[in-house]
GROMACS .gro file of N, CA and C in nm:
model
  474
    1UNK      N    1   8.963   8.588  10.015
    1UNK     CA    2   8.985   8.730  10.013
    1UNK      C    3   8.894   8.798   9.913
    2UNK      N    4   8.892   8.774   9.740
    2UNK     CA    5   8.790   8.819   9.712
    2UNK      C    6   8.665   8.801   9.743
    3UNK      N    7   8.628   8.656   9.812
    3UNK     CA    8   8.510   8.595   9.868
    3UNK      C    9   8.468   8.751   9.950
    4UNK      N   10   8.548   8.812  10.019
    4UNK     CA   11   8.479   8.849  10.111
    4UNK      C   12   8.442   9.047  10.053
    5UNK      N   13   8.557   9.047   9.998
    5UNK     CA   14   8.503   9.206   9.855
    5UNK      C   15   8.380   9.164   9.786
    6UNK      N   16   8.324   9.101   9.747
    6UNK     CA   17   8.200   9.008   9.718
    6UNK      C   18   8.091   9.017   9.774
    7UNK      N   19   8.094   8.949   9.894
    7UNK     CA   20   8.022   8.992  10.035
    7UNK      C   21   7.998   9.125  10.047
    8UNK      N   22   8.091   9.200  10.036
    8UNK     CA   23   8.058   9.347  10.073
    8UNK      C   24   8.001   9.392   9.983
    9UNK      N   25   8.038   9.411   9.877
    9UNK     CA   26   7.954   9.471   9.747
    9UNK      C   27   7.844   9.411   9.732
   10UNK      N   28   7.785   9.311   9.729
   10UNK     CA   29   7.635   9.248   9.780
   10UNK      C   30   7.565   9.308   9.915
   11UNK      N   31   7.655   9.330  10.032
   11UNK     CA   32   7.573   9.402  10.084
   11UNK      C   33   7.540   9.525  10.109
   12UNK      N   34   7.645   9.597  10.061
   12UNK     CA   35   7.608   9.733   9.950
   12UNK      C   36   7.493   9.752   9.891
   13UNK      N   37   7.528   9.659   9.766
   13UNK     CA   38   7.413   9.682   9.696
   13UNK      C   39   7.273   9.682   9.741
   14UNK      N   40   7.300   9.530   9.851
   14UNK     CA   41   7.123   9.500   9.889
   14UNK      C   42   7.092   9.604  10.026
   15UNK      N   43   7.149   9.674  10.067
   15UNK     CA   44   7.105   9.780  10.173
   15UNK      C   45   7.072   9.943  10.100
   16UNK      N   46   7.149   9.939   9.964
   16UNK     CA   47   7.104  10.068   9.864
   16UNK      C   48   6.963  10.047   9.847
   17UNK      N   49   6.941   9.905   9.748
   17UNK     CA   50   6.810   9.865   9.743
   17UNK      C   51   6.648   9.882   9.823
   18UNK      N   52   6.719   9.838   9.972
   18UNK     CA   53   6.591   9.844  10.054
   18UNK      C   54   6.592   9.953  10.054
   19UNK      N   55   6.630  10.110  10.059
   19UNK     CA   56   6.608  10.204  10.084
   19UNK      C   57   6.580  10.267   9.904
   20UNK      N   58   6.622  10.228   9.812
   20UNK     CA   59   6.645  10.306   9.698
   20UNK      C   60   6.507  10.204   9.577
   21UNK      N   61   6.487  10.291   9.524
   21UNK     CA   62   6.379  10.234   9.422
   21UNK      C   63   6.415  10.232   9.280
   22UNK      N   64   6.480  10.157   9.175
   22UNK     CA   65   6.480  10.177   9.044
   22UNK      C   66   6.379  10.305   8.974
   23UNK      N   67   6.420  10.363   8.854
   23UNK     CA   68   6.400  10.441   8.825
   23UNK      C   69   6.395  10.448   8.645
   24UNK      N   70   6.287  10.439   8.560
   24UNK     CA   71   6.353  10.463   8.432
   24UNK      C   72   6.380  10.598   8.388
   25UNK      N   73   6.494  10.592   8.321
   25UNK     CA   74   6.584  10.670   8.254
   25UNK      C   75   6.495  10.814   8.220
   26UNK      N   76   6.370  10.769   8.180
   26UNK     CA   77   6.271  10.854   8.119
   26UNK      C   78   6.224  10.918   8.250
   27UNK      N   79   6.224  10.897   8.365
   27UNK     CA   80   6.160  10.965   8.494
   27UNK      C   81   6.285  11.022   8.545
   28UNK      N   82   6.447  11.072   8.518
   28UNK     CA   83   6.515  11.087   8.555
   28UNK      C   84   6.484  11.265   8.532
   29UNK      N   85   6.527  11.366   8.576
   29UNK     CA   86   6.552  11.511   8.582
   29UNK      C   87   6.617  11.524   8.440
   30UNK      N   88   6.589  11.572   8.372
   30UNK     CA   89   6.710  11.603   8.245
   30UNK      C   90   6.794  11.673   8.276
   31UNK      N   91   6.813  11.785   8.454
   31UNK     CA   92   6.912  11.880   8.468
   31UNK      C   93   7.024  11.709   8.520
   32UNK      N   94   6.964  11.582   8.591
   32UNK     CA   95   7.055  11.527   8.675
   32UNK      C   96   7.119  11.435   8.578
   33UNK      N   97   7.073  11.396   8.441
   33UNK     CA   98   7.103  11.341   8.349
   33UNK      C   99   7.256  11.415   8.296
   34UNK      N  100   7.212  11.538   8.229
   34UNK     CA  101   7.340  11.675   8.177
   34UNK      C  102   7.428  11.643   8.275
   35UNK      N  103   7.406  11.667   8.424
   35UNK     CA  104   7.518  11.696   8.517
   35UNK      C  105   7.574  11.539   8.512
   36UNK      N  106   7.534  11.427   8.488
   36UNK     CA  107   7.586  11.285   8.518
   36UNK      C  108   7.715  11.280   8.389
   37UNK      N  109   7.625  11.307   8.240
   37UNK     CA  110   7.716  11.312   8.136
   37UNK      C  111   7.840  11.414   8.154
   38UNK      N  112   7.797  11.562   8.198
   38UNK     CA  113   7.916  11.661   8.218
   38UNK      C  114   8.005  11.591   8.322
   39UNK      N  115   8.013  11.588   8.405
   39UNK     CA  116   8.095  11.486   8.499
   39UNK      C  117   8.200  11.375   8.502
   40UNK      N  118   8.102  11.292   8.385
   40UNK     CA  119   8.107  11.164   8.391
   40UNK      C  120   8.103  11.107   8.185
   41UNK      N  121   8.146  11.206   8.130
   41UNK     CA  122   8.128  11.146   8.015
   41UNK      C  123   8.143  11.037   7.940
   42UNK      N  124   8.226  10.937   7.953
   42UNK     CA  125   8.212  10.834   7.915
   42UNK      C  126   8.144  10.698   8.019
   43UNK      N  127   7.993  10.753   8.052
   43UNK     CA  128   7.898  10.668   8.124
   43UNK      C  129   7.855  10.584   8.073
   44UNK      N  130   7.817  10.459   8.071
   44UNK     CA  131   7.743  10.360   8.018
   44UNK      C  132   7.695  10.276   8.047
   45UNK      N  133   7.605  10.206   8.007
   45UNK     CA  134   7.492  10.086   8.105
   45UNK      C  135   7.438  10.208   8.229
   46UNK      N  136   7.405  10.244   8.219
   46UNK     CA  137   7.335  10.382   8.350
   46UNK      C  138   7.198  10.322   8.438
   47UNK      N  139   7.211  10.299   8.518
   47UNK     CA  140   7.125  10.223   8.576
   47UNK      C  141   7.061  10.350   8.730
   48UNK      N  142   6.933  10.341   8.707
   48UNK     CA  143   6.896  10.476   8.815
   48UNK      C  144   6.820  10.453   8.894
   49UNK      N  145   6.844  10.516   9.049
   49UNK     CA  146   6.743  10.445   9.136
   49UNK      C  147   6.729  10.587   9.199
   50UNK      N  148   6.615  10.621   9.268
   50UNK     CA  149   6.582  10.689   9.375
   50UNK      C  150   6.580  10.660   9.487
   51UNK      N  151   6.616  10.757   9.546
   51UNK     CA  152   6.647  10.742   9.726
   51UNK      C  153   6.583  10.874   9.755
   52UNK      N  154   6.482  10.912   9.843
   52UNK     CA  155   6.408  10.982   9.893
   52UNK      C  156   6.398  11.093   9.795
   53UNK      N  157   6.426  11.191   9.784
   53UNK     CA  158   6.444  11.325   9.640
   53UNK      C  159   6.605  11.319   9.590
   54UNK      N  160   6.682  11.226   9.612
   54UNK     CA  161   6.784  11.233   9.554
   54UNK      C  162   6.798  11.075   9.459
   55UNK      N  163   6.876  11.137   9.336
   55UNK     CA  164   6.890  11.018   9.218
   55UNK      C  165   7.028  10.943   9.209
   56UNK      N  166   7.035  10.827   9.267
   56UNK     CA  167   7.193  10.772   9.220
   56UNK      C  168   7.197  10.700   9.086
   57UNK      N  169   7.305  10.748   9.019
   57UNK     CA  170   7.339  10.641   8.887
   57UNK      C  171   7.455  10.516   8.902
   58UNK      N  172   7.420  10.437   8.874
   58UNK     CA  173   7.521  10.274   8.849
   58UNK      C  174   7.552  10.288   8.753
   59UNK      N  175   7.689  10.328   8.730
   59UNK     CA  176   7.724  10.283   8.573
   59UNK      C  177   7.885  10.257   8.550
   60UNK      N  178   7.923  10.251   8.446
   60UNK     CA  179   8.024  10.178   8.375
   60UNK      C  180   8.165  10.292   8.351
   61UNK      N  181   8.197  10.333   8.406
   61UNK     CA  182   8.287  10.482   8.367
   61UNK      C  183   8.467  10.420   8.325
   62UNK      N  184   8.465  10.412   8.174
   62UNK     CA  185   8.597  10.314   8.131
   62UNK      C  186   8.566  10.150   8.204
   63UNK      N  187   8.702  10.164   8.283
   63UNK     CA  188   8.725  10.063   8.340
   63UNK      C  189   8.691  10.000   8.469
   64UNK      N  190   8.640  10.148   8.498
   64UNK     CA  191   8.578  10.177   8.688
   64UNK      C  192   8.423  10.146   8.716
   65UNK      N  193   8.357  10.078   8.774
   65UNK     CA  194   8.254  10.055   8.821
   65UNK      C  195   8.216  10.199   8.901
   66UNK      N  196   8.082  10.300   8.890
   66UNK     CA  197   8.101  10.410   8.951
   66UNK      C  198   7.913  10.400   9.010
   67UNK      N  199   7.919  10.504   9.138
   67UNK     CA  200   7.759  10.525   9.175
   67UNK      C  201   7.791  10.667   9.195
   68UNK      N  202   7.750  10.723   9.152
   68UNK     CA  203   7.707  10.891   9.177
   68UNK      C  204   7.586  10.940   9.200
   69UNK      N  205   7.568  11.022   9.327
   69UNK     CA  206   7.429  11.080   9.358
   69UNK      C  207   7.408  11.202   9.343
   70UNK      N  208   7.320  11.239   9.288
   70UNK     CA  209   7.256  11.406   9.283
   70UNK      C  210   7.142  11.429   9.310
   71UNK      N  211   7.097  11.553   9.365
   71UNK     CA  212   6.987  11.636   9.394
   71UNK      C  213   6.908  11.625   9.260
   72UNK      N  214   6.810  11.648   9.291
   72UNK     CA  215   6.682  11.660   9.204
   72UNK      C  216   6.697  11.731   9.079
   73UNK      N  217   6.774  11.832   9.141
   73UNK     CA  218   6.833  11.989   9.089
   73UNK      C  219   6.923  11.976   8.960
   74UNK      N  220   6.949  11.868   8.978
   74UNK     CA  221   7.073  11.822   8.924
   74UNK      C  222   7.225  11.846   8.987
   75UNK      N  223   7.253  11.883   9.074
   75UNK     CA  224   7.353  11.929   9.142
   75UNK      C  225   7.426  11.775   9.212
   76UNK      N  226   7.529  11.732   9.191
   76UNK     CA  227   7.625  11.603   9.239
   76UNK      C  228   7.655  11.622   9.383
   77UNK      N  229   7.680  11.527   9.435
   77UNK     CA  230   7.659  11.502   9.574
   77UNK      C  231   7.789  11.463   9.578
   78UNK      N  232   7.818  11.312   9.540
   78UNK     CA  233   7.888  11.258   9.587
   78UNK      C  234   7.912  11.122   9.515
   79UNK      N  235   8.037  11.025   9.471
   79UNK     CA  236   8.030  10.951   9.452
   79UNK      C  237   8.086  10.832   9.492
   80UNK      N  238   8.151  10.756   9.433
   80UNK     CA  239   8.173  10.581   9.502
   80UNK      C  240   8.223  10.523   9.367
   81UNK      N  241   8.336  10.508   9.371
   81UNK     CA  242   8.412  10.472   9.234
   81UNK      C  243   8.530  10.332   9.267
   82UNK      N  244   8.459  10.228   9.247
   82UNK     CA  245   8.575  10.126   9.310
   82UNK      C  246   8.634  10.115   9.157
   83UNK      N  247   8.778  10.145   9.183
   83UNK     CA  248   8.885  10.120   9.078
   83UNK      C  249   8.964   9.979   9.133
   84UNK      N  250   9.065  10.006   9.057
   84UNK     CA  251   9.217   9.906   9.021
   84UNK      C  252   9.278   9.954   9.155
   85UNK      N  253   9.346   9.831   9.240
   85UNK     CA  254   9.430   9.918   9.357
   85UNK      C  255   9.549   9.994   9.267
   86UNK      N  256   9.603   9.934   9.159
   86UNK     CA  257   9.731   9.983   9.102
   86UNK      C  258   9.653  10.118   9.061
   87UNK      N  259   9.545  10.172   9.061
   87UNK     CA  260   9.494  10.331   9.042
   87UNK      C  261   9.510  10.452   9.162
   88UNK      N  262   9.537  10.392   9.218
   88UNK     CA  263   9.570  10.473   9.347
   88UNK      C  264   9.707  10.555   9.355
   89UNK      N  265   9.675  10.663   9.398
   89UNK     CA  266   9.817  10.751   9.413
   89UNK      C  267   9.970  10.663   9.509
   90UNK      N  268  10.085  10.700   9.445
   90UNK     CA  269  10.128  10.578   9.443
   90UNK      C  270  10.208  10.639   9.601
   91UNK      N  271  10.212  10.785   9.603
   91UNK     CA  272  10.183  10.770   9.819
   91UNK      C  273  10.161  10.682   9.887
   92UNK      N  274   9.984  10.720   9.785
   92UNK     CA  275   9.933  10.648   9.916
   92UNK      C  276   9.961  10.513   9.914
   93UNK      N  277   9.991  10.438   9.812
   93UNK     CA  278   9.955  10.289   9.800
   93UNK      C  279  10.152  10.260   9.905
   94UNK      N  280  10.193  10.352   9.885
   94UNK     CA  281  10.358  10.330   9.944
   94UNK      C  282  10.317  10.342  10.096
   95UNK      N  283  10.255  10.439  10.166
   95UNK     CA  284  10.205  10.429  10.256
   95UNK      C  285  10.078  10.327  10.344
   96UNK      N  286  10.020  10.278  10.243
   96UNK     CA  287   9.918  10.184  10.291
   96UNK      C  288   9.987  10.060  10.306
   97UNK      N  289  10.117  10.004  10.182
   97UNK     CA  290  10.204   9.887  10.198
   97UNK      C  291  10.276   9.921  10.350
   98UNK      N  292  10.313  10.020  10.341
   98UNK     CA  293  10.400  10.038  10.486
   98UNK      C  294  10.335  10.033  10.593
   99UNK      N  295  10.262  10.065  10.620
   99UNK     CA  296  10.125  10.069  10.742
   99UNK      C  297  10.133   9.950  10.773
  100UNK      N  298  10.085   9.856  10.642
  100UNK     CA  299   9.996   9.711  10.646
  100UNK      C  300  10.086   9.611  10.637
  101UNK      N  301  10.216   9.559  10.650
  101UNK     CA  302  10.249   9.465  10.671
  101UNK      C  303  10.208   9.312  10.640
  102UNK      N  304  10.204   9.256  10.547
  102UNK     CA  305  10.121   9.116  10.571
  102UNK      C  306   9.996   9.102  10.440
  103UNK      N  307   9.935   9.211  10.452
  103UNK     CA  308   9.760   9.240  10.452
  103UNK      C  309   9.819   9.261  10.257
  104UNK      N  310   9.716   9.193  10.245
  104UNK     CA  311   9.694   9.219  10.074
  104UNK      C  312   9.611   9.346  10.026
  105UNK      N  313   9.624   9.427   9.924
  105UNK     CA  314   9.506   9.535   9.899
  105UNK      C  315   9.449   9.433   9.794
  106UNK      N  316   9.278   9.428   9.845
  106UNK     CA  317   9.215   9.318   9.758
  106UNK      C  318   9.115   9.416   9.705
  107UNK      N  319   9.105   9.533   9.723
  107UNK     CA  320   8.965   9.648   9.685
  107UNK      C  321   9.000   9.769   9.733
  108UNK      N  322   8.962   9.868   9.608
  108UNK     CA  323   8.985   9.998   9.671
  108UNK      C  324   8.821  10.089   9.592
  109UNK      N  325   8.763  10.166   9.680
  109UNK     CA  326   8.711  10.285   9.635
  109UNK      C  327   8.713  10.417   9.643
  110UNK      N  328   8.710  10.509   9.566
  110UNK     CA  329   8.757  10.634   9.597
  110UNK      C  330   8.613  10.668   9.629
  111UNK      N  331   8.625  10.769   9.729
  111UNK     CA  332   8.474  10.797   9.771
  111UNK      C  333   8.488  10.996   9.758
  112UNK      N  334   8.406  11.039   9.678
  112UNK     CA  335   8.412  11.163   9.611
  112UNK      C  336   8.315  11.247   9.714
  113UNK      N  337   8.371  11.359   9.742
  113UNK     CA  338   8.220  11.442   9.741
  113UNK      C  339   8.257  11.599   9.715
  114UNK      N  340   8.115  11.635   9.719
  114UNK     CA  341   8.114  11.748   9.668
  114UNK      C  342   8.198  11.862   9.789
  115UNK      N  343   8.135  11.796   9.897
  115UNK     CA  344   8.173  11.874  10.064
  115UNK      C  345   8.346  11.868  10.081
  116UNK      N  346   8.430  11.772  10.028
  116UNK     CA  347   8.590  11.773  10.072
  116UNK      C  348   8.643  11.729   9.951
  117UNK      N  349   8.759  11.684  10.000
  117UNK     CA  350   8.845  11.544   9.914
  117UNK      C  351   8.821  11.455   9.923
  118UNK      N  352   8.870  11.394   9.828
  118UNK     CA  353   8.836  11.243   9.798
  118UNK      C  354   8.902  11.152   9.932
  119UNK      N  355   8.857  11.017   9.957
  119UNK     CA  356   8.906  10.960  10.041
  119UNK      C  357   8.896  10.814   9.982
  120UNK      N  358   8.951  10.714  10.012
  120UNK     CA  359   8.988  10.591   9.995
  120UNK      C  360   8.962  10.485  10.070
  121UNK      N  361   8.874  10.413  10.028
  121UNK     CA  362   8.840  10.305  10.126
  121UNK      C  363   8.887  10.176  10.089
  122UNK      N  364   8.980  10.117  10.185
  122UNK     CA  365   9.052  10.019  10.107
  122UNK      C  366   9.023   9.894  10.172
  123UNK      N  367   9.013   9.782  10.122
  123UNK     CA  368   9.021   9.634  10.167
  123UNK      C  369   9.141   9.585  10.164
  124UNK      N  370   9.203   9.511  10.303
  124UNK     CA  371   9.314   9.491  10.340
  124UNK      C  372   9.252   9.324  10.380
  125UNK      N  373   9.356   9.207  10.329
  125UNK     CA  374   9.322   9.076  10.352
  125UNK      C  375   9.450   8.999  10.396
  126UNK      N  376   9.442   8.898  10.493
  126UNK     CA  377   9.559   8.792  10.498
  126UNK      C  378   9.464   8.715  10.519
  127UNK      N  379   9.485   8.583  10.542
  127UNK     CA  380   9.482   8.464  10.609
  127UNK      C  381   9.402   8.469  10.689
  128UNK      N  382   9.458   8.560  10.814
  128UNK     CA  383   9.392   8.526  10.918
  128UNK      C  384   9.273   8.670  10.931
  129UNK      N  385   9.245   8.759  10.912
  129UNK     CA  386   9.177   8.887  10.936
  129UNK      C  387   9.168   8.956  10.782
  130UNK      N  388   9.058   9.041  10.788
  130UNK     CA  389   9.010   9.095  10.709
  130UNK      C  390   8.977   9.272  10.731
  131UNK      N  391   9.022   9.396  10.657
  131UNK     CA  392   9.060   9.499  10.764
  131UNK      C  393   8.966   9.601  10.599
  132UNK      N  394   8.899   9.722  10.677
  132UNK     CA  395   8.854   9.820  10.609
  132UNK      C  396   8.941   9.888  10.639
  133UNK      N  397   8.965  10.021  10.549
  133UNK     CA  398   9.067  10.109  10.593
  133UNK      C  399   9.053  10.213  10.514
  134UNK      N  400   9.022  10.346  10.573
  134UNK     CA  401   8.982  10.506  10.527
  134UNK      C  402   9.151  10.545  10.518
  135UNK      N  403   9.153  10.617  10.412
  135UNK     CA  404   9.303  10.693  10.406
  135UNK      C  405   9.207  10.778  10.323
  136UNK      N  406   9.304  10.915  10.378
  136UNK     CA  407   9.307  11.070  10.274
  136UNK      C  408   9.428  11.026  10.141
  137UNK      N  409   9.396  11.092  10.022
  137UNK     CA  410   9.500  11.081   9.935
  137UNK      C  411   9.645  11.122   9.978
  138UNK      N  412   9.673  11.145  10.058
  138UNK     CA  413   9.808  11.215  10.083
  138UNK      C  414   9.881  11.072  10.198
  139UNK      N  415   9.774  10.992  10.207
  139UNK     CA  416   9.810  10.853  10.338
  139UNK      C  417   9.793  10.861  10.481
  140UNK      N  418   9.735  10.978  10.494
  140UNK     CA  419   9.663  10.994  10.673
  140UNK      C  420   9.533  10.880  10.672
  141UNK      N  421   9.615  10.807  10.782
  141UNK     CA  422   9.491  10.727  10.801
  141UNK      C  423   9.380  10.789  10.875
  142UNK      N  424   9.232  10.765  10.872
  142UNK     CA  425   9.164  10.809  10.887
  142UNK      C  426   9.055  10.727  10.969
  143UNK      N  427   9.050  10.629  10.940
  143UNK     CA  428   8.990  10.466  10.983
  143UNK      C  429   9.032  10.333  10.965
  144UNK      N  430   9.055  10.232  11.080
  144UNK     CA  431   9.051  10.120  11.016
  144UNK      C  432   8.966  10.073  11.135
  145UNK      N  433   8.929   9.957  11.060
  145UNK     CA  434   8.809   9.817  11.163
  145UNK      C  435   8.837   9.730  11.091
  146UNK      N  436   8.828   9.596  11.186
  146UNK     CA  437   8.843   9.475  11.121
  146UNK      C  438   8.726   9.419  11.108
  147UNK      N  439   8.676   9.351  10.951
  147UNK     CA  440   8.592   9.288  10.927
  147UNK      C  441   8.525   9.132  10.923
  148UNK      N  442   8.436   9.141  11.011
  148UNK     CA  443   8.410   8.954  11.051
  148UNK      C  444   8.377   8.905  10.868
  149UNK      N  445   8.388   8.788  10.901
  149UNK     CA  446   8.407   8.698  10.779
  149UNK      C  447   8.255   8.626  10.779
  150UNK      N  448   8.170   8.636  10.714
  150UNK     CA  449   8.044   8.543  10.721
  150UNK      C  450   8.095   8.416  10.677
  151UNK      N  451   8.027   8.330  10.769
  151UNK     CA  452   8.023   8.144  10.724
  151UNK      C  453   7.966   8.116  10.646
  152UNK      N  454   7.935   7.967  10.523
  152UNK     CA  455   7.876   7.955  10.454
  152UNK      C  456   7.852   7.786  10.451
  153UNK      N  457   7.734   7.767  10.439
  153UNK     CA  458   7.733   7.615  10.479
  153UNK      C  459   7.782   7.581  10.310
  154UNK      N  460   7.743   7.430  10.321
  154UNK     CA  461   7.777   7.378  10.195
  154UNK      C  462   7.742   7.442  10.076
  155UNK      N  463   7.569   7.474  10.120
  155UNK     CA  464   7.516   7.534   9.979
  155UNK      C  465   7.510   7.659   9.966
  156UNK      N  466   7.637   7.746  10.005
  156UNK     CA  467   7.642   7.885   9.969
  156UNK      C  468   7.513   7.989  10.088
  157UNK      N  469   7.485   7.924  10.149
  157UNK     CA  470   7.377   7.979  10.274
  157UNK      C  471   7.504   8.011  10.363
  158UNK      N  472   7.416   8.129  10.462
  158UNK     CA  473   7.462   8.200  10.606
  158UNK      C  474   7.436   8.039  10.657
   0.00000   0.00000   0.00000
């Protein structure tokens, strides 16, 4: 089960990558820098990549692993904050137990934007299946799909 939150966040990361280019700190906007700290003040380890004219930051926010993107402008887009499932509004988490039957919450991210509310993307695990799952904060589901499991030979290879 975490094997496979693992998996995903690797291929996260490595599909940000092919499209996104590291960035030093020193080539960053000083307006997208201000707006990261105003936002986001206790940021740390800040790690910056470019994606076409827009800047995402990787960083450390408390206890939360966070990616936030902004315009050039400095203006925030949107972010991607995988927390603690026990961080979740406890609705929703009453509603996602009730929904899910069985299914473990093994990962949650709150996914921010500037355009709505926040929404929740949660990893749901048993035994046998592996399940993504969109909820609004209030517990309207919004999406689910079930996720195939990659094989792994002996030595950690597809």
């Amino acid at each position: 089960m975490k094997k496979i939150t693992l998996i995903l966040l690797c291929a996260v990361f490595m599909s940000i990558s092919v499209y996104a280019q590291s960035v030093p700190a020193a080539q960053v906007p000083s307006a997208v820098k201000k707006t990261l700290m105003t936002k986001y003040p206790k940021a740390q380890d800040i790690e910056w990549e470019k994606e076409s004219s827009n800047y995402m930051a990787m960083f450390s926010n408390g206890e939360d692993w966070t990616e936030a993107s902004f315009t050039a402008a400095g203006v925030w887009t949107s972010s991607n904050v995988n927390i603690d499932p026990e961080k979740m509004p406890a609705a929703l988490m009453a509603t996602v137990k009730k929904a899910n039957p069985g299914l473990e919450i093994s990962g949650v991210n709150r996914l921010e934007s500037a355009k709505g509310a926040p929404t929740y993307e949660i990893q749901l695990d048993s035994e046998e299946a592996s399940y993504i799952a969109i909820y609004k904060a209030d517990g309207t589901l919004v999406s689910k799909k079930q996720v195939e499991e990659e094989s792994y030979d002996d030595e950690g290879d597809y």
